[in-house]
mmCIF file of C-alpha atoms in Angstrom:
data_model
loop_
_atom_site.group_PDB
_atom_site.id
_atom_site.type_symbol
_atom_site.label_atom_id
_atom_site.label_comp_id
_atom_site.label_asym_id
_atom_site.label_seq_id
_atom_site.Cartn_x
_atom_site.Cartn_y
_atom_site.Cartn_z
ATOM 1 C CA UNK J 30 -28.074 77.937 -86.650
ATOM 2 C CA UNK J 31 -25.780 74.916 -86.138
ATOM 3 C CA UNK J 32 -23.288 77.625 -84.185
ATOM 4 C CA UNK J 33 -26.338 77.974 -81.865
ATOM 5 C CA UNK J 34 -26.739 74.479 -81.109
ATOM 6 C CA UNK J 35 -23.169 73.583 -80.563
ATOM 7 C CA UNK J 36 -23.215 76.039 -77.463
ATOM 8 C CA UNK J 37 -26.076 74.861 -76.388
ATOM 9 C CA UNK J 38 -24.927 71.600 -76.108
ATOM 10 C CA UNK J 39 -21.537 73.107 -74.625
ATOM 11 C CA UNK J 40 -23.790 74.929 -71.958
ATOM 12 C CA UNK J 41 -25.443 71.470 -70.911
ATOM 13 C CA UNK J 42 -22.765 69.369 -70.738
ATOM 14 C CA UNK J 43 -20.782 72.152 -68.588
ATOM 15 C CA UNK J 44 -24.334 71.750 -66.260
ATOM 16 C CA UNK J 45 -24.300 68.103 -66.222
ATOM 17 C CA UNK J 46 -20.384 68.172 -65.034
ATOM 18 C CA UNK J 47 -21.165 70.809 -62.210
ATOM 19 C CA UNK J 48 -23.646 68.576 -61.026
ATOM 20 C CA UNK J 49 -21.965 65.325 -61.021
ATOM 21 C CA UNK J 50 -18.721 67.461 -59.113
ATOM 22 C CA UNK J 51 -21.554 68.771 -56.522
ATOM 23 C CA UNK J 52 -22.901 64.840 -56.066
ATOM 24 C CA UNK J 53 -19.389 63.459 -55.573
ATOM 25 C CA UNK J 54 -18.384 66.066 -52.733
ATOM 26 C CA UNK J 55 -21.951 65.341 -51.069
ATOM 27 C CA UNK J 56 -21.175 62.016 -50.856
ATOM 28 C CA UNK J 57 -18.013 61.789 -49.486
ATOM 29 C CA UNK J 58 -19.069 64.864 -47.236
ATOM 30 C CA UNK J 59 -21.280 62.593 -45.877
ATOM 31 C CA UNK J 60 -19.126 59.633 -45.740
ATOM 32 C CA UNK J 61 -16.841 61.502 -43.343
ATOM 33 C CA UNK J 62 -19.309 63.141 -41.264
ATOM 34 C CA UNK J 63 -20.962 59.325 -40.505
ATOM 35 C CA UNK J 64 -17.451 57.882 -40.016
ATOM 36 C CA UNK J 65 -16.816 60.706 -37.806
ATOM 37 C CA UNK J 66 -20.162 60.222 -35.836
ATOM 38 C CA UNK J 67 -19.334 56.509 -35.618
ATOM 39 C CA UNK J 68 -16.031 57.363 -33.968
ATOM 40 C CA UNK J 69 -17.315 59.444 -31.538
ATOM 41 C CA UNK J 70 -20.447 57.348 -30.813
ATOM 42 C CA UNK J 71 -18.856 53.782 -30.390
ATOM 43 C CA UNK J 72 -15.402 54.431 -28.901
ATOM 44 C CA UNK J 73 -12.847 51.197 -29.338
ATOM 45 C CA UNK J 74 -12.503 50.096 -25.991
ATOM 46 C CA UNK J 75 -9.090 49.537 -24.368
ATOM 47 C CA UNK J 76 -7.687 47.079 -22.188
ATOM 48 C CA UNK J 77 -6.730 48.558 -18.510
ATOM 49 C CA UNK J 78 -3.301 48.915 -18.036
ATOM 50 C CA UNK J 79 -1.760 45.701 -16.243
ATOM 51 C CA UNK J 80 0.710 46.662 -12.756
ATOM 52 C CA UNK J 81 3.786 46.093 -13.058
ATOM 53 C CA UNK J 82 3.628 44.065 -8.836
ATOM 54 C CA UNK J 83 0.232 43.474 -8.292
ATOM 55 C CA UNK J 84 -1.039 42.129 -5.072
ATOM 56 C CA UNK J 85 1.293 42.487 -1.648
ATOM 57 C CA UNK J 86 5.018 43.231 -2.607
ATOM 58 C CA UNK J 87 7.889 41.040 -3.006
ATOM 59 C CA UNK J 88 9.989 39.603 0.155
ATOM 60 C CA UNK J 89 13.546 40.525 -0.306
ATOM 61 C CA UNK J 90 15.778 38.549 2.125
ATOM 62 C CA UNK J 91 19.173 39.482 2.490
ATOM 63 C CA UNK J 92 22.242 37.087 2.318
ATOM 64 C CA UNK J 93 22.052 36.665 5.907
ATOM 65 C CA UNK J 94 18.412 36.100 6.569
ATOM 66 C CA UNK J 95 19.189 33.413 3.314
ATOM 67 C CA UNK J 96 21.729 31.870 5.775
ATOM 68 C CA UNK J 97 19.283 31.204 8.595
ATOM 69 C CA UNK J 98 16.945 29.729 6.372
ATOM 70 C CA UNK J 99 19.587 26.922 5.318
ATOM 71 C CA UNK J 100 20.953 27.010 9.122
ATOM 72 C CA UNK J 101 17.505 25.759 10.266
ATOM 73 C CA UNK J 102 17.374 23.300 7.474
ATOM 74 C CA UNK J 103 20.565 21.748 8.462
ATOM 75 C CA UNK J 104 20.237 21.633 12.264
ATOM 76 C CA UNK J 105 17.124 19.079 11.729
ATOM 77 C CA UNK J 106 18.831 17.404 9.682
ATOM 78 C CA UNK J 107 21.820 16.933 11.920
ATOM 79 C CA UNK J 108 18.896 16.060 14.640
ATOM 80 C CA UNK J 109 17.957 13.125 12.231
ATOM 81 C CA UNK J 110 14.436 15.170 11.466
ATOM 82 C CA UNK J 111 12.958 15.498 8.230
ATOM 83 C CA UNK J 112 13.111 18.807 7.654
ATOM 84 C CA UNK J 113 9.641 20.455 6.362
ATOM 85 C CA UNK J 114 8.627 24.208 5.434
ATOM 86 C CA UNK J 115 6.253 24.193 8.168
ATOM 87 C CA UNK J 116 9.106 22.885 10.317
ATOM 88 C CA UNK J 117 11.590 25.268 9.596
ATOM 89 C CA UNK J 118 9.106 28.222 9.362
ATOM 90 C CA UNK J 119 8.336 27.442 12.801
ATOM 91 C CA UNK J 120 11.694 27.377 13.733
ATOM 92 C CA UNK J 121 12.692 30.563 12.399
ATOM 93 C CA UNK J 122 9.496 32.295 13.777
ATOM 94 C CA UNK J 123 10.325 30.985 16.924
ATOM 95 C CA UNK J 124 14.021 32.648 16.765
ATOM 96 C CA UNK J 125 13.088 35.746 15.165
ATOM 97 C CA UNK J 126 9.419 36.868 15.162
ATOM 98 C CA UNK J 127 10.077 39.779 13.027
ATOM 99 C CA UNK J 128 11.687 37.234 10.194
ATOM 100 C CA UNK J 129 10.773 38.699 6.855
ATOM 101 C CA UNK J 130 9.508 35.617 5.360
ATOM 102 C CA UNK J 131 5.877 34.950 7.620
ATOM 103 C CA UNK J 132 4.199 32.518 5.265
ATOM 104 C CA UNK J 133 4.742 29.030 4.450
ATOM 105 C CA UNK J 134 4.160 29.959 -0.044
ATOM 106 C CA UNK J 135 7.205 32.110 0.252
ATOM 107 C CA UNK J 136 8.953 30.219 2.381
ATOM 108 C CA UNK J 137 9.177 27.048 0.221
ATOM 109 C CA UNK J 138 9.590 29.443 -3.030
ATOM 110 C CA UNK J 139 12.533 30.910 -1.027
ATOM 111 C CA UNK J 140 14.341 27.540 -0.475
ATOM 112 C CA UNK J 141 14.024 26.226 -3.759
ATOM 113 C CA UNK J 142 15.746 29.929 -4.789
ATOM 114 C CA UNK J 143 18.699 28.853 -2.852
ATOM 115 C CA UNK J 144 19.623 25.527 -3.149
ATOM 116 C CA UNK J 145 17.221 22.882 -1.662
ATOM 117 C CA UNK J 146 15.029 20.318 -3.672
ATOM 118 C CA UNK J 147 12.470 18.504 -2.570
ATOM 119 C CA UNK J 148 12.619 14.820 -4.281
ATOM 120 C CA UNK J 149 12.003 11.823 -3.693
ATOM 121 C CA UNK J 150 13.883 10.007 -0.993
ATOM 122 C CA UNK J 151 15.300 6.969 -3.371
ATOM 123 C CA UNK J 152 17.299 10.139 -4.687
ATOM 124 C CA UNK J 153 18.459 11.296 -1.231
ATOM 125 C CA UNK J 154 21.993 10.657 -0.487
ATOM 126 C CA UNK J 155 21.513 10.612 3.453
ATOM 127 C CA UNK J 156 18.036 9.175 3.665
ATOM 128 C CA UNK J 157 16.585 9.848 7.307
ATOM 129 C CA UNK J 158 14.527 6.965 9.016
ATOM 130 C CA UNK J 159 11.188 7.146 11.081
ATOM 131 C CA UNK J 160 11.814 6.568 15.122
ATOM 132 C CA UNK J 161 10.185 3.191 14.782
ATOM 133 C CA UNK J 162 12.777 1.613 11.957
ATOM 134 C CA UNK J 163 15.637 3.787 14.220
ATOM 135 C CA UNK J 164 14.493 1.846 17.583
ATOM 136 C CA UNK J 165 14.604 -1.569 15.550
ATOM 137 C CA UNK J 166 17.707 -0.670 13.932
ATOM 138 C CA UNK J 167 19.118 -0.177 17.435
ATOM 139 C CA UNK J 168 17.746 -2.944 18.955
ATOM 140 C CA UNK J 169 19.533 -5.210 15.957
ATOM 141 C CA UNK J 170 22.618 -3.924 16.831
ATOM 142 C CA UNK J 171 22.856 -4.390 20.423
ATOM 143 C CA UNK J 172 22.054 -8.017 19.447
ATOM 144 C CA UNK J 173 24.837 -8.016 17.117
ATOM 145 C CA UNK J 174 27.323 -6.202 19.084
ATOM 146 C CA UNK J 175 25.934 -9.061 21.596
ATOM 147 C CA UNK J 176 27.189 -12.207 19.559
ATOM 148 C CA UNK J 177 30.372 -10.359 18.725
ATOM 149 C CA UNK J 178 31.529 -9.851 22.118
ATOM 150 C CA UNK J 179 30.775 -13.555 23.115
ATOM 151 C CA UNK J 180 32.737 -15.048 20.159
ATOM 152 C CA UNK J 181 29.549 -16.050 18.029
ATOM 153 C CA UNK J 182 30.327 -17.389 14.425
ATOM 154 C CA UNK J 183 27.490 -15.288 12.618
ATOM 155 C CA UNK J 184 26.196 -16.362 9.400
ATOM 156 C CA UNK J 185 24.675 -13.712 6.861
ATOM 157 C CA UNK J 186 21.749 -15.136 4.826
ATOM 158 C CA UNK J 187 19.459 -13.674 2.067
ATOM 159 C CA UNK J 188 19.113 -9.843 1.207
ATOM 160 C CA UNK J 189 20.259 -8.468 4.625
ATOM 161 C CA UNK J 190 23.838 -6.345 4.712
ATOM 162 C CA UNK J 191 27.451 -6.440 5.916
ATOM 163 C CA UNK J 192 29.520 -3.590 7.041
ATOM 164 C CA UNK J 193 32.569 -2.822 4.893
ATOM 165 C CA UNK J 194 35.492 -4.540 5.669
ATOM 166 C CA UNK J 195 33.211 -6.759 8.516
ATOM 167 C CA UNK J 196 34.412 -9.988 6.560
ATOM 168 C CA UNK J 197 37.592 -11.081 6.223
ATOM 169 C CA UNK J 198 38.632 -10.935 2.808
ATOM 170 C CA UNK J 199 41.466 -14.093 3.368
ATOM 171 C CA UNK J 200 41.277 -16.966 5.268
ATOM 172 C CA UNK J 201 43.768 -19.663 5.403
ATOM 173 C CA UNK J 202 42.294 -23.576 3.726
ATOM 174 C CA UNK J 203 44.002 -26.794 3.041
ATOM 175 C CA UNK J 204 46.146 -26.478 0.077
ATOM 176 C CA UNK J 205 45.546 -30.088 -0.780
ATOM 177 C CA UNK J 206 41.392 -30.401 -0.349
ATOM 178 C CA UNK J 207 41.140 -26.573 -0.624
ATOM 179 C CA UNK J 208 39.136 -26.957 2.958
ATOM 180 C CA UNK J 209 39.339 -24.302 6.000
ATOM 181 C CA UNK J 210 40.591 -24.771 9.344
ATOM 182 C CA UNK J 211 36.733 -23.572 10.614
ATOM 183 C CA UNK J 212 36.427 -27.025 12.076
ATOM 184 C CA UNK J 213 38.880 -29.237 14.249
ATOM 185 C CA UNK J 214 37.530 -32.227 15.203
ATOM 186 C CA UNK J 215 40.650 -33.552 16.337
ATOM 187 C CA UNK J 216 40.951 -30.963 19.323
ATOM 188 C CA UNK J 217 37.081 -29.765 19.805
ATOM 189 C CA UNK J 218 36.593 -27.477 21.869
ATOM 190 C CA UNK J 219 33.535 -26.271 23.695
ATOM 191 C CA UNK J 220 30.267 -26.011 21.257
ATOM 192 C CA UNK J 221 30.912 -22.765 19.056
ATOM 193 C CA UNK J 222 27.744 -20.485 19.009
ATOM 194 C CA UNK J 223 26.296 -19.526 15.965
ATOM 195 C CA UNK J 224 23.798 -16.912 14.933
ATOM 196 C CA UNK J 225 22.156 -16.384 11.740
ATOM 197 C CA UNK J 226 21.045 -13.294 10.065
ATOM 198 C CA UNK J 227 18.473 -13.220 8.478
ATOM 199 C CA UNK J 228 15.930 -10.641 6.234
ATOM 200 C CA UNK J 229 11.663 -10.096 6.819
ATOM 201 C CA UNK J 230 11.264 -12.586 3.879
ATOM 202 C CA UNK J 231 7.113 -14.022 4.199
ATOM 203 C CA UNK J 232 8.664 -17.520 5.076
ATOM 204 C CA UNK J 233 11.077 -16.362 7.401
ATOM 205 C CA UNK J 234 8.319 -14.200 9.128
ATOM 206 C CA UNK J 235 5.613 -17.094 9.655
ATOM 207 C CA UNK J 236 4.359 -17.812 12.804
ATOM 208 C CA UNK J 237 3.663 -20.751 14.893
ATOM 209 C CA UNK J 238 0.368 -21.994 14.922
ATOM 210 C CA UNK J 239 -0.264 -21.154 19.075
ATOM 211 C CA UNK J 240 0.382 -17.348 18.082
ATOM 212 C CA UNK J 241 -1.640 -16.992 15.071
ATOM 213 C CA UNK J 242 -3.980 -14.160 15.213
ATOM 214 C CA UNK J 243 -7.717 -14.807 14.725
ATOM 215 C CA UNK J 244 -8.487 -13.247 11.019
ATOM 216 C CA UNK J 245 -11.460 -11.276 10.459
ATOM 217 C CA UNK J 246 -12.842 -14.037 7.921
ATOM 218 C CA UNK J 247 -13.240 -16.209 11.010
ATOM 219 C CA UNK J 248 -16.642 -17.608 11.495
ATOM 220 C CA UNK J 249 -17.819 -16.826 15.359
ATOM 221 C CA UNK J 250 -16.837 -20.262 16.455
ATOM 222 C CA UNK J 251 -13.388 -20.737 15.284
ATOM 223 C CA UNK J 252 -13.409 -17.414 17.111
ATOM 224 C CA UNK J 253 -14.421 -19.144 20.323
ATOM 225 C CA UNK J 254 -12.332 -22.018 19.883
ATOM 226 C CA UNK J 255 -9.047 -19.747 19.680
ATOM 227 C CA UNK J 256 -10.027 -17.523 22.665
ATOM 228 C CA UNK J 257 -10.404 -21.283 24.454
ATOM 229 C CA UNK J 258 -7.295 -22.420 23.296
ATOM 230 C CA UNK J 259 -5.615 -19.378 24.979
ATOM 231 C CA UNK J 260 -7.387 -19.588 27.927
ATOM 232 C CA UNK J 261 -9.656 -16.472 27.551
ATOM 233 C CA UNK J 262 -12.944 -16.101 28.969
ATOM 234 C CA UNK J 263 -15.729 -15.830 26.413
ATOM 235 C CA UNK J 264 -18.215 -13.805 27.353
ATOM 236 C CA UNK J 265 -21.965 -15.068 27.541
ATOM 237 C CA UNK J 266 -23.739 -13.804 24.235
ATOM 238 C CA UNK J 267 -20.875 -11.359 22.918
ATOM 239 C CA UNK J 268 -20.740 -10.337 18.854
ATOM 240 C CA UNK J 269 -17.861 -11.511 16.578
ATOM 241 C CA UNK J 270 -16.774 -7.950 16.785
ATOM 242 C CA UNK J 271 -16.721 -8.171 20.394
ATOM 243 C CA UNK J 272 -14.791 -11.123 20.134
ATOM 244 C CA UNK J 273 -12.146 -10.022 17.613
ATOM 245 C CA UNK J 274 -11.483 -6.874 20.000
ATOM 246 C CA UNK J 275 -11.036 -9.343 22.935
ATOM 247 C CA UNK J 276 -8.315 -11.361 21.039
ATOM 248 C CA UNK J 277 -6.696 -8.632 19.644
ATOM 249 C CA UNK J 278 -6.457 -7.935 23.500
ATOM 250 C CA UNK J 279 -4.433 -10.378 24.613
ATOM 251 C CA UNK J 280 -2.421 -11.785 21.537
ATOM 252 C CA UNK J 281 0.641 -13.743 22.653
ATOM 253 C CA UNK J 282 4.031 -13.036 21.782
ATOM 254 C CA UNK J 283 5.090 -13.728 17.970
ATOM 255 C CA UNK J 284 6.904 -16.813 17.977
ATOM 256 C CA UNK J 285 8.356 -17.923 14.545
ATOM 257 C CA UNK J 286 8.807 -21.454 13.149
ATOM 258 C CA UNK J 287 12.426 -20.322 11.521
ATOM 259 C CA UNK J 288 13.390 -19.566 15.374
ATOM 260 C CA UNK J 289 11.547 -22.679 16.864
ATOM 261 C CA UNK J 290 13.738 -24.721 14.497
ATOM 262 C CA UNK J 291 16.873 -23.034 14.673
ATOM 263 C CA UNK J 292 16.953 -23.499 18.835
ATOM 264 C CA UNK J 293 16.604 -27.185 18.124
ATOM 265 C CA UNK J 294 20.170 -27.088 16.845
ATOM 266 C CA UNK J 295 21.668 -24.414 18.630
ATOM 267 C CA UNK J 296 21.045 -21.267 15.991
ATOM 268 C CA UNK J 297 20.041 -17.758 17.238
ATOM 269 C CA UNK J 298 18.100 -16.412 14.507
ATOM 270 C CA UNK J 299 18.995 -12.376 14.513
ATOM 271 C CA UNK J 300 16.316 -10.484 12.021
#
């Protein structure tokens, strides 16, 4: 009897382990099959594949078509012009239409691959000048060169410049008052010019009162009253606007009270 129960027990527990075996490969059956089906339903997507040049391709210049570039460069700067991109690219176009480099982008990228900076122009070693400071810069010499060649003694005052070696760097003086022999007023001579340079300080640059400009802030009759003064017709029942444009019109000369004074002693004031 007890023989009969132990293998029936045996029997069910071998059922009960078949069963849990059968479970446990269901389940992971079924755990693959959805992973699979997830796989194959959602696929990961993927990031398209990036070129390697996109867009037009590169310009290649060779070491001569990198020569003209800087040959263009340089001739406006030996014509005292500042030289640009647009400048140059329109100088190159205009010597060679077929020039690789047709835009002004690659133009200025290919400059600053061969040399050239573009930088402020405290930094520049040559700085080039606009043709209004080179036309007063002319016109100051020819004054100077002026004075020179008529024996002027020429003073140099404030901020403005002297050539190098322009000034004597000896001069002979009195060994016992330590005084020069600049004047002899033993043996005078005719009256010795003199000329004074002199910088665009504010109170070396203000004017006399007959060529002061009307201002803006000007009330319509001080208007008037200047456009009098200068013997200017007023017109009958014109605007202040109307007025200002008709004194800006006919504005004198600039006369300066630093010259005005210095010709009452004999000074040429040279700015």
């Amino acid at each position: 009897m007890d023989e009969e129960k132990e293998e029936i027990e045996n029997q069910k527990a071998q059922v009960l382990s078949r069963f849990r075996n059968l479970r446990s490969r269901s389940s992971s059956s079924s755990s693959t099959t959805s992973i699979n089906a997830n796989s194959i339903g959602d696929p990961v997507p993927h990031s398209p594949r990036k070129l390697s040049n996109p867009g037009r391709p590169l310009t290649i210049l060779t070491e001569e078509q990198q020569e003209t570039i800087r040959f263009h460069v340089h001739s406006l700067l030996a014509e005292r012009i500042y030289p640009t991109v647009a400048k140059v690219l329109i100088r190159i176009r205009t010597t060679n239409a077929d020039f690789p480099v047709q835009s002004s982008t690659t133009l200025w990228r290919w400059m600053r691959k061969i040399g050239f900076q573009y930088q402020r122009t405290s930094k520049v070693k040559v700085p080039l000048d606009t043709l209004t400071f080179m036309a007063a810069r002319a016109r100051y010499f020819a004054s100077l060169d002026e004075l020179r060649s008529t024996g002027t003694n020429i003073f140099w005052y404030d901020e403005t410049w002297a050539n190098q070696n322009e000034e004597k760097r000896f001069v002979w003086t009195d060994g016992m008052t330590g005084k020069g022999r600049m004047r002899d007023t033993q043996n005078k001579g005719r009256h010795a010019k003199i000329a004074l340079i002199i910088d665009n300080a504010t109170w070396h640059n203000q004017l006399t009162e007959e060529t002061i400009p009307p201002k803006r802030a000007w009330r319509k009759e001080l208007i008037i009253q200047w456009l009098i003064n200068h013997n200017i017709p007023v017109p009958v029942k014109a605007t202040k606007a109307e007025l200002l444009v008709l004194a800006f019109e006919n504005l004198p000369p600039k006369q300066y009270v630093v010259d005005e004074v210095a010709s009452e002693y004999g000074v040429e004031i040279l700015r």
